[in-house]
Amino acid sequence: MPPAPDIDRRAVLRGLAAAVAALPALGTVAAPAASAAALGSWPVSTLEAFADTLVPGERRSSSDRAIAGAAPGPGAVQAGVIALLTSPELPLNPLLPGVAALLDARATAYAISRLILLPIDRPPFVSLSFDHRTTLVARLFQADDLDRAIWQLLAFLVGLAFDTAAHRHTAQALAEGHPGLVWTGFPPPDADGLWRYPAHSYGTALAEPHPATTPSGSPA
């Protein structure tokens, strides 16, 4: 089994946690330019393959290797997961190559244990089939995995990129047809750009508001 990359796991966890905490503020401003090019093609491809394993989608082209094409429609990659992870407003850029290298090391170890021959022209995790990627990722989330917290936080960011366009202003993302929001049927705002939800999601009010509730909806 190849040795795990020499990365500061505490720093990675702090960076991922800080990124999650910073996302609400990030979505209130215009989407910053991503720096994926500076990250490098191999780390980007590995991170895309990880995201596609969690929220799969269609290939961007017949030569796409990072996206396995395991599901119709858009996935996390099309929804801008790399733009989120590499946003200059988040503290992740210096950490992402190490995270990708750690994931590729785990993929290499997995391939050796299964006698899978990996090509040398692409990252190890990208070289795995979708079924093998899924099996490996499931192992990464097991309670006894030393890096489980890293994968959990990374997966949380992947989900936010698709489900909420966390790196974008929601109204702008909807207006521009964000793949995840459109695919999930996220409702558009009112004409003034605000969401009010006049209809109860269960079709009926579950409880009456407390009589001392403030006009803003805050508890008494």
mmCIF file of C-alpha atoms in Angstrom:
data_model
loop_
_atom_site.group_PDB
_atom_site.id
_atom_site.type_symbol
_atom_site.label_atom_id
_atom_site.label_comp_id
_atom_site.label_asym_id
_atom_site.label_seq_id
_atom_site.Cartn_x
_atom_site.Cartn_y
_atom_site.Cartn_z
ATOM 1 C CA MET A 1 0.000 0.000 0.000
ATOM 2 C CA PRO A 2 1.477 3.409 -0.962
ATOM 3 C CA PRO A 3 2.083 5.847 1.893
ATOM 4 C CA ALA A 4 -0.465 8.597 2.422
ATOM 5 C CA PRO A 5 0.665 12.051 1.255
ATOM 6 C CA ASP A 6 2.350 14.169 3.897
ATOM 7 C CA ILE A 7 -0.352 16.780 4.489
ATOM 8 C CA ASP A 8 -1.391 18.694 7.582
ATOM 9 C CA ARG A 9 -4.753 17.071 8.255
ATOM 10 C CA ARG A 10 -5.575 19.525 11.028
ATOM 11 C CA ALA A 11 -5.021 22.411 8.626
ATOM 12 C CA VAL A 12 -7.240 20.735 6.028
ATOM 13 C CA LEU A 13 -10.037 20.259 8.564
ATOM 14 C CA ARG A 14 -9.726 23.845 9.756
ATOM 15 C CA GLY A 15 -9.826 25.089 6.173
ATOM 16 C CA LEU A 16 -12.862 23.007 5.250
ATOM 17 C CA ALA A 17 -14.695 24.069 8.400
ATOM 18 C CA ALA A 18 -13.851 27.715 7.735
ATOM 19 C CA ALA A 19 -15.101 27.360 4.163
ATOM 20 C CA VAL A 20 -18.436 25.991 5.359
ATOM 21 C CA ALA A 21 -18.736 28.872 7.828
ATOM 22 C CA ALA A 22 -17.909 31.447 5.128
ATOM 23 C CA LEU A 23 -20.437 30.232 2.560
ATOM 24 C CA PRO A 24 -23.450 32.292 3.751
ATOM 25 C CA ALA A 25 -21.495 35.512 3.225
ATOM 26 C CA LEU A 26 -20.065 34.300 -0.073
ATOM 27 C CA GLY A 27 -23.521 33.872 -1.579
ATOM 28 C CA THR A 28 -24.460 37.498 -0.909
ATOM 29 C CA VAL A 29 -21.912 38.922 -3.357
ATOM 30 C CA ALA A 30 -21.260 38.458 -7.029
ATOM 31 C CA ALA A 31 -19.632 35.143 -7.882
ATOM 32 C CA PRO A 32 -15.846 35.590 -7.787
ATOM 33 C CA ALA A 33 -13.601 34.305 -10.514
ATOM 34 C CA ALA A 34 -12.505 30.727 -9.903
ATOM 35 C CA SER A 35 -8.859 29.790 -9.873
ATOM 36 C CA ALA A 36 -9.149 26.209 -11.095
ATOM 37 C CA ALA A 37 -6.439 26.784 -13.713
ATOM 38 C CA ALA A 38 -3.920 27.603 -10.999
ATOM 39 C CA LEU A 39 -4.901 24.427 -9.142
ATOM 40 C CA GLY A 40 -3.792 22.167 -11.997
ATOM 41 C CA SER A 41 -5.612 19.698 -14.212
ATOM 42 C CA TRP A 42 -4.944 16.563 -12.158
ATOM 43 C CA PRO A 43 -6.233 17.851 -8.800
ATOM 44 C CA VAL A 44 -9.241 19.393 -10.562
ATOM 45 C CA SER A 45 -9.992 16.111 -12.320
ATOM 46 C CA THR A 46 -9.718 14.144 -9.073
ATOM 47 C CA LEU A 47 -11.978 16.545 -7.191
ATOM 48 C CA GLU A 48 -14.485 16.516 -10.063
ATOM 49 C CA ALA A 49 -14.550 12.712 -10.004
ATOM 50 C CA PHE A 50 -15.165 12.736 -6.242
ATOM 51 C CA ALA A 51 -18.001 15.240 -6.648
ATOM 52 C CA ASP A 52 -19.477 13.252 -9.538
ATOM 53 C CA THR A 53 -19.484 10.120 -7.380
ATOM 54 C CA LEU A 54 -21.664 11.897 -4.831
ATOM 55 C CA VAL A 55 -23.908 13.835 -7.244
ATOM 56 C CA PRO A 56 -23.464 12.152 -10.646
ATOM 57 C CA GLY A 57 -24.396 13.672 -13.966
ATOM 58 C CA GLU A 58 -23.935 13.432 -17.702
ATOM 59 C CA ARG A 59 -20.536 13.595 -19.355
ATOM 60 C CA ARG A 60 -19.567 16.951 -20.841
ATOM 61 C CA SER A 61 -18.192 15.187 -23.910
ATOM 62 C CA SER A 62 -17.420 11.680 -25.097
ATOM 63 C CA SER A 63 -13.840 12.086 -23.868
ATOM 64 C CA ASP A 64 -14.811 13.181 -20.355
ATOM 65 C CA ARG A 65 -12.987 11.046 -17.790
ATOM 66 C CA ALA A 66 -13.748 12.788 -14.515
ATOM 67 C CA ILE A 67 -17.521 12.486 -14.978
ATOM 68 C CA ALA A 68 -18.507 8.849 -15.276
ATOM 69 C CA GLY A 69 -21.878 9.522 -16.914
ATOM 70 C CA ALA A 70 -23.725 7.417 -14.354
ATOM 71 C CA ALA A 71 -26.901 9.537 -14.305
ATOM 72 C CA PRO A 72 -28.876 11.734 -16.699
ATOM 73 C CA GLY A 73 -28.988 15.473 -16.288
ATOM 74 C CA PRO A 74 -26.528 17.751 -14.529
ATOM 75 C CA GLY A 75 -24.417 16.731 -11.557
ATOM 76 C CA ALA A 76 -22.206 18.488 -9.061
ATOM 77 C CA VAL A 77 -19.551 19.288 -11.656
ATOM 78 C CA GLN A 78 -21.982 21.090 -13.952
ATOM 79 C CA ALA A 79 -23.371 22.899 -10.896
ATOM 80 C CA GLY A 80 -20.011 24.574 -10.278
ATOM 81 C CA VAL A 81 -18.410 22.555 -7.491
ATOM 82 C CA ILE A 82 -14.899 23.504 -8.611
ATOM 83 C CA ALA A 83 -15.855 27.189 -8.750
ATOM 84 C CA LEU A 84 -17.065 26.879 -5.167
ATOM 85 C CA LEU A 85 -14.004 25.012 -3.887
ATOM 86 C CA THR A 86 -11.538 27.336 -5.618
ATOM 87 C CA SER A 87 -13.294 30.592 -4.810
ATOM 88 C CA PRO A 88 -10.719 33.151 -3.636
ATOM 89 C CA GLU A 89 -13.179 34.092 -0.892
ATOM 90 C CA LEU A 90 -12.660 30.684 0.739
ATOM 91 C CA PRO A 91 -9.460 29.395 2.418
ATOM 92 C CA LEU A 92 -9.267 26.158 0.441
ATOM 93 C CA ASN A 93 -6.984 26.793 -2.540
ATOM 94 C CA PRO A 94 -3.696 25.923 -0.796
ATOM 95 C CA LEU A 95 -5.266 22.762 0.647
ATOM 96 C CA LEU A 96 -6.942 21.279 -2.426
ATOM 97 C CA PRO A 97 -3.839 19.695 -4.035
ATOM 98 C CA GLY A 98 -3.179 17.820 -0.798
ATOM 99 C CA VAL A 99 -6.798 16.681 -0.531
ATOM 100 C CA ALA A 100 -6.721 15.450 -4.133
ATOM 101 C CA ALA A 101 -3.392 13.685 -3.554
ATOM 102 C CA LEU A 102 -4.801 11.982 -0.452
ATOM 103 C CA LEU A 103 -7.816 10.788 -2.424
ATOM 104 C CA ASP A 104 -5.598 9.497 -5.230
ATOM 105 C CA ALA A 105 -3.433 7.655 -2.699
ATOM 106 C CA ARG A 106 -6.526 5.954 -1.344
ATOM 107 C CA ALA A 107 -7.593 5.085 -4.879
ATOM 108 C CA THR A 108 -4.165 3.576 -5.586
ATOM 109 C CA ALA A 109 -4.331 1.460 -2.442
ATOM 110 C CA TYR A 110 -7.844 0.343 -3.388
ATOM 111 C CA ALA A 111 -6.723 -0.595 -6.903
ATOM 112 C CA ILE A 112 -3.773 -2.605 -5.558
ATOM 113 C CA SER A 113 -6.050 -4.516 -3.192
ATOM 114 C CA ARG A 114 -8.364 -5.367 -6.106
ATOM 115 C CA LEU A 115 -5.567 -6.060 -8.636
ATOM 116 C CA ILE A 116 -6.883 -3.229 -10.830
ATOM 117 C CA LEU A 117 -4.375 -1.931 -13.357
ATOM 118 C CA LEU A 118 -4.484 1.862 -13.458
ATOM 119 C CA PRO A 119 -3.431 3.852 -16.538
ATOM 120 C CA ILE A 120 -0.689 6.412 -16.017
ATOM 121 C CA ASP A 121 -2.208 9.230 -18.077
ATOM 122 C CA ARG A 122 -4.840 10.259 -15.520
ATOM 123 C CA PRO A 123 -5.239 10.474 -11.733
ATOM 124 C CA PRO A 124 -5.804 7.142 -9.934
ATOM 125 C CA PHE A 125 -9.264 8.038 -8.604
ATOM 126 C CA VAL A 126 -10.361 9.171 -12.066
ATOM 127 C CA SER A 127 -9.140 5.852 -13.485
ATOM 128 C CA LEU A 128 -11.559 3.852 -11.345
ATOM 129 C CA SER A 129 -14.949 2.899 -12.759
ATOM 130 C CA PHE A 130 -18.012 4.506 -11.222
ATOM 131 C CA ASP A 131 -18.829 1.328 -9.289
ATOM 132 C CA HIS A 132 -15.328 1.199 -7.839
ATOM 133 C CA ARG A 133 -15.391 4.922 -7.045
ATOM 134 C CA THR A 134 -18.660 4.417 -5.184
ATOM 135 C CA THR A 135 -17.293 1.482 -3.215
ATOM 136 C CA LEU A 136 -14.184 3.418 -2.250
ATOM 137 C CA VAL A 137 -16.080 6.555 -1.246
ATOM 138 C CA ALA A 138 -18.407 4.461 0.910
ATOM 139 C CA ARG A 139 -15.319 3.168 2.729
ATOM 140 C CA LEU A 140 -14.043 6.705 3.249
ATOM 141 C CA PHE A 141 -17.177 7.489 5.247
ATOM 142 C CA GLN A 142 -16.871 4.528 7.599
ATOM 143 C CA ALA A 143 -16.497 5.410 11.264
ATOM 144 C CA ASP A 144 -13.002 3.933 11.561
ATOM 145 C CA ASP A 145 -11.496 5.909 8.655
ATOM 146 C CA LEU A 146 -8.863 8.318 9.980
ATOM 147 C CA ASP A 147 -9.746 10.976 7.402
ATOM 148 C CA ARG A 148 -13.494 10.590 7.618
ATOM 149 C CA ALA A 149 -14.060 14.185 8.774
ATOM 150 C CA ILE A 150 -12.219 15.512 5.704
ATOM 151 C CA TRP A 151 -14.436 13.558 3.326
ATOM 152 C CA GLN A 152 -17.587 14.507 5.233
ATOM 153 C CA LEU A 153 -16.889 18.226 5.003
ATOM 154 C CA LEU A 154 -15.828 17.960 1.377
ATOM 155 C CA ALA A 155 -19.019 16.044 0.585
ATOM 156 C CA PHE A 156 -21.060 18.718 2.358
ATOM 157 C CA LEU A 157 -19.551 21.376 0.094
ATOM 158 C CA VAL A 158 -20.263 19.215 -2.960
ATOM 159 C CA GLY A 159 -23.922 18.956 -1.960
ATOM 160 C CA LEU A 160 -24.197 22.687 -1.351
ATOM 161 C CA ALA A 161 -22.803 23.465 -4.793
ATOM 162 C CA PHE A 162 -25.574 21.439 -6.446
ATOM 163 C CA ASP A 163 -28.515 21.948 -4.091
ATOM 164 C CA THR A 164 -28.097 25.624 -3.215
ATOM 165 C CA ALA A 165 -25.495 27.184 -5.558
ATOM 166 C CA ALA A 166 -23.811 28.268 -2.331
ATOM 167 C CA HIS A 167 -21.105 30.210 -4.152
ATOM 168 C CA ARG A 168 -23.658 32.299 -6.067
ATOM 169 C CA HIS A 169 -26.354 34.797 -5.231
ATOM 170 C CA THR A 170 -29.461 32.589 -5.404
ATOM 171 C CA ALA A 171 -31.585 34.945 -7.493
ATOM 172 C CA GLN A 172 -28.771 35.479 -9.986
ATOM 173 C CA ALA A 173 -28.018 31.744 -10.145
ATOM 174 C CA LEU A 174 -31.671 31.005 -10.927
ATOM 175 C CA ALA A 175 -31.859 33.738 -13.546
ATOM 176 C CA GLU A 176 -28.810 32.275 -15.263
ATOM 177 C CA GLY A 177 -30.175 28.725 -15.119
ATOM 178 C CA HIS A 178 -27.960 27.151 -12.456
ATOM 179 C CA PRO A 179 -28.136 23.412 -13.279
ATOM 180 C CA GLY A 180 -28.699 22.198 -9.725
ATOM 181 C CA LEU A 181 -31.381 24.716 -8.804
ATOM 182 C CA VAL A 182 -33.203 24.177 -12.103
ATOM 183 C CA TRP A 183 -32.971 20.382 -11.822
ATOM 184 C CA THR A 184 -34.398 20.354 -8.292
ATOM 185 C CA GLY A 185 -37.164 22.830 -9.169
ATOM 186 C CA PHE A 186 -36.047 25.548 -6.750
ATOM 187 C CA PRO A 187 -38.765 28.250 -6.835
ATOM 188 C CA PRO A 188 -37.970 31.689 -8.256
ATOM 189 C CA PRO A 189 -38.264 34.764 -6.021
ATOM 190 C CA ASP A 190 -41.029 37.343 -6.158
ATOM 191 C CA ALA A 191 -40.637 40.306 -8.503
ATOM 192 C CA ASP A 192 -38.618 42.206 -5.891
ATOM 193 C CA GLY A 193 -36.090 39.364 -5.559
ATOM 194 C CA LEU A 194 -37.373 38.073 -2.210
ATOM 195 C CA TRP A 195 -38.844 34.662 -1.335
ATOM 196 C CA ARG A 196 -42.006 34.664 0.776
ATOM 197 C CA TYR A 197 -43.555 31.169 0.405
ATOM 198 C CA PRO A 198 -47.243 32.048 0.904
ATOM 199 C CA ALA A 199 -48.325 28.379 0.692
ATOM 200 C CA HIS A 200 -47.580 25.923 3.501
ATOM 201 C CA SER A 201 -45.300 23.115 2.346
ATOM 202 C CA TYR A 202 -47.559 20.503 3.997
ATOM 203 C CA GLY A 203 -50.702 22.089 2.578
ATOM 204 C CA THR A 204 -51.819 23.333 5.980
ATOM 205 C CA ALA A 205 -50.459 25.317 8.903
ATOM 206 C CA LEU A 206 -48.927 22.976 11.478
ATOM 207 C CA ALA A 207 -49.333 25.460 14.340
ATOM 208 C CA GLU A 208 -50.586 28.946 15.072
ATOM 209 C CA PRO A 209 -47.932 31.647 15.621
ATOM 210 C CA HIS A 210 -47.418 32.734 19.208
ATOM 211 C CA PRO A 211 -49.405 35.933 19.792
ATOM 212 C CA ALA A 212 -46.251 37.809 20.853
ATOM 213 C CA THR A 213 -44.298 36.916 17.694
ATOM 214 C CA THR A 214 -42.653 40.016 16.238
ATOM 215 C CA PRO A 215 -43.588 41.356 12.769
ATOM 216 C CA SER A 216 -40.298 39.956 11.412
ATOM 217 C CA GLY A 217 -41.290 36.463 12.542
ATOM 218 C CA SER A 218 -38.875 36.292 15.441
ATOM 219 C CA PRO A 219 -39.889 34.332 18.565
ATOM 220 C CA ALA A 220 -41.551 36.213 21.386
#
